[in-house]
Amino acid sequence: MTDRSKQKNWAGLNFNNSYVQLPSAFFSRQSPSKVRDPHIVLFNQPLASSLGLDSNALMSTQGEEVFSGNKIPEGTDPIAQAYAGHQFGHFNILGDGRAILLGEHITPDKMRVDIQLKGAGATAYSRRGDGRAALGPMLREYIISEAMHALNIPSTRSLAVVTTGEPVYRERTLPGAILTRVAASHIRVGTFQYASSSLGVEGVRSLADYTINRHFADLEGTENKYSAFLDAVIDRQSKLIAQWMSVGFIHGVMNTDNMSICGETIDYGPCAFMDNYDQATVFSSIDQLGRYAFGNQPHMGQWNLARFAETLLPLLSQHSNLSIQIAEDALHGFSIKLKRHWLSIMGRKLGLFNEQSGDLSLVEDLLSVMQNYQMDYTNTLRKLANIVENPESISNQTDFIQWHQRWHQRLQSQAESIESAIELMQSNNPSVIARNHQVESALAAAEQGDLSLTAELIEVLSQPYDENPKNKPYQAAPPASSEPYKTFCGT
Ligand code: AMP
Ligand code: MG
């Protein structure tokens, strides 16, 4: 068979690789290791079209060869990226241990995206790892990252999952798989930490200049562009975490190497959505101290950004005192920005068209009622739109009924009609989220070779604001169980 993937622009792929222009210490050239018997099990047709890719060409034997790393299409320059990171507070030199960046694809509308194969074999940064990934975690990343995208939350995307026909050895022997991940870039807080600790100020400067050019081009030419860059990263990150908080998303492993500079959610390992509202919710089995608990995410976001700001200190000013002042002022802005973003999202979720002085306590009081009575976060907010007149159908607890009266008065005091408030709520409160027990059932079936539940779940989660009868089973809270749900790092 002729290798059509070697033809220029095969399947619409249009590579133009800029990361390899950075100093060579930022990456290692590395081709994927071949796998025995690749099969596409998931393919994201809407994403492919939005990237200008030809789905028919990709959903083929050639496509399987490309998504598995067995064949390298024309124009790629495969690398593993170097980075460092604070993992649960401890600094380590890391790097892509099992992910290989094929290159940067330029879409028809001139967007530049990374196309990366996750689970594509060992690299210079694999340490003791095997460079491989198991099917369950790769499907999980596909399901949840696409669900986040459908919730309008910036996220890396998932283009395909292939099985490799090879086993991977974890606590059990599992089927191996590779995820094709699409991201605005894979530049992390940890990439800056690597530059700072291993390459010094000139390394940080080249990375900062590269990142500004790639993601914050409007800052070129501003007076202190590095300080503006810090502010812009803080702004995107504050908005991102506010969005996570608004849907009950728990990232689970907010190490600095898992925090993308351009403000996308990245690295779906032990992440999960919470059912009952509880600030202390932790799902990850390795997060025993609750460092990355739901309610701690804003604080950890700020901690990570402080590590980022430290790497920029030598660029912020020639005087170290002034640099520290600039960084502290910028970091101080984080919690203010986050709260502002969060309150504006939460206001829309409660059907409020503008902001008034009592709104913060209106939101916070609802959350404390939910916390006190272990109410389901997603379902309670979604139901509010349907019970504007009839709160008892959610709860007959006195504090909830009293809260409801206050909220109802607030709705009546705004100029917009109740009907438009209801519409606003329905388009801001998802009727479905990726619930842990549903995701687990889908993955269990997939491991036995039945992908139908996974496909159906992905379909339902792609329209999270619809009131589709198909959504009903997916709205169910998990069955009562004595064992709290646990997630494991996606290795
Ligand atoms: P994570 O917790 O998934 O963000 O990964 C932390 C680090 O471990 C990154 O440098 C990964 O590339 C690396 N890593 C994770 N799993 C593997 C694996 N199976 N083989 C090699 N490196 C891995
Ligand atoms: Mg990671």
PDB file of N, CA and C and ligand atoms in Angstrom, residues 83 118 181 188 253 257-258 267, ligand 2:
ATOM      1  N   TYR A  83       9.892  20.066  30.656  1.00  0.00           N
ATOM      2  CA  TYR A  83       9.311  20.977  31.645  1.00  0.00           C
ATOM      3  C   TYR A  83       9.638  20.481  33.040  1.00  0.00           C
ATOM      4  N   LYS A 118      -0.676  11.047  23.012  1.00  0.00           N
ATOM      5  CA  LYS A 118      -0.429  10.751  24.431  1.00  0.00           C
ATOM      6  C   LYS A 118      -0.456   9.238  24.622  1.00  0.00           C
ATOM      7  N   ARG A 181      -4.323  14.362  21.209  1.00  0.00           N
ATOM      8  CA  ARG A 181      -4.777  15.554  21.928  1.00  0.00           C
ATOM      9  C   ARG A 181      -4.478  16.792  21.097  1.00  0.00           C
ATOM     10  N   ARG A 188       3.375  25.195  29.774  1.00  0.00           N
ATOM     11  CA  ARG A 188       2.827  25.092  31.126  1.00  0.00           C
ATOM     12  C   ARG A 188       3.546  26.062  32.061  1.00  0.00           C
ATOM     13  N   VAL A 253      -5.416  17.370  40.136  1.00  0.00           N
ATOM     14  CA  VAL A 253      -3.946  17.326  40.204  1.00  0.00           C
ATOM     15  C   VAL A 253      -3.375  18.616  39.602  1.00  0.00           C
ATOM     16  N   ASP A 257       2.929  21.677  36.583  1.00  0.00           N
ATOM     17  CA  ASP A 257       3.154  21.135  35.234  1.00  0.00           C
ATOM     18  C   ASP A 257       1.832  20.812  34.536  1.00  0.00           C
ATOM     19  N   ASN A 258       0.738  20.881  35.270  1.00  0.00           N
ATOM     20  CA  ASN A 258      -0.567  20.599  34.665  1.00  0.00           C
ATOM     21  C   ASN A 258      -1.390  21.870  34.519  1.00  0.00           C
ATOM     22  N   ASP A 267      -4.612  18.054  31.105  1.00  0.00           N
ATOM     23  CA  ASP A 267      -4.204  16.883  31.880  1.00  0.00           C
ATOM     24  C   ASP A 267      -5.324  16.355  32.755  1.00  0.00           C
TER      25      ASP A 267
HETATM   26 MG    MG B   2       0.825  16.256  33.431  1.00  0.00          MG
END
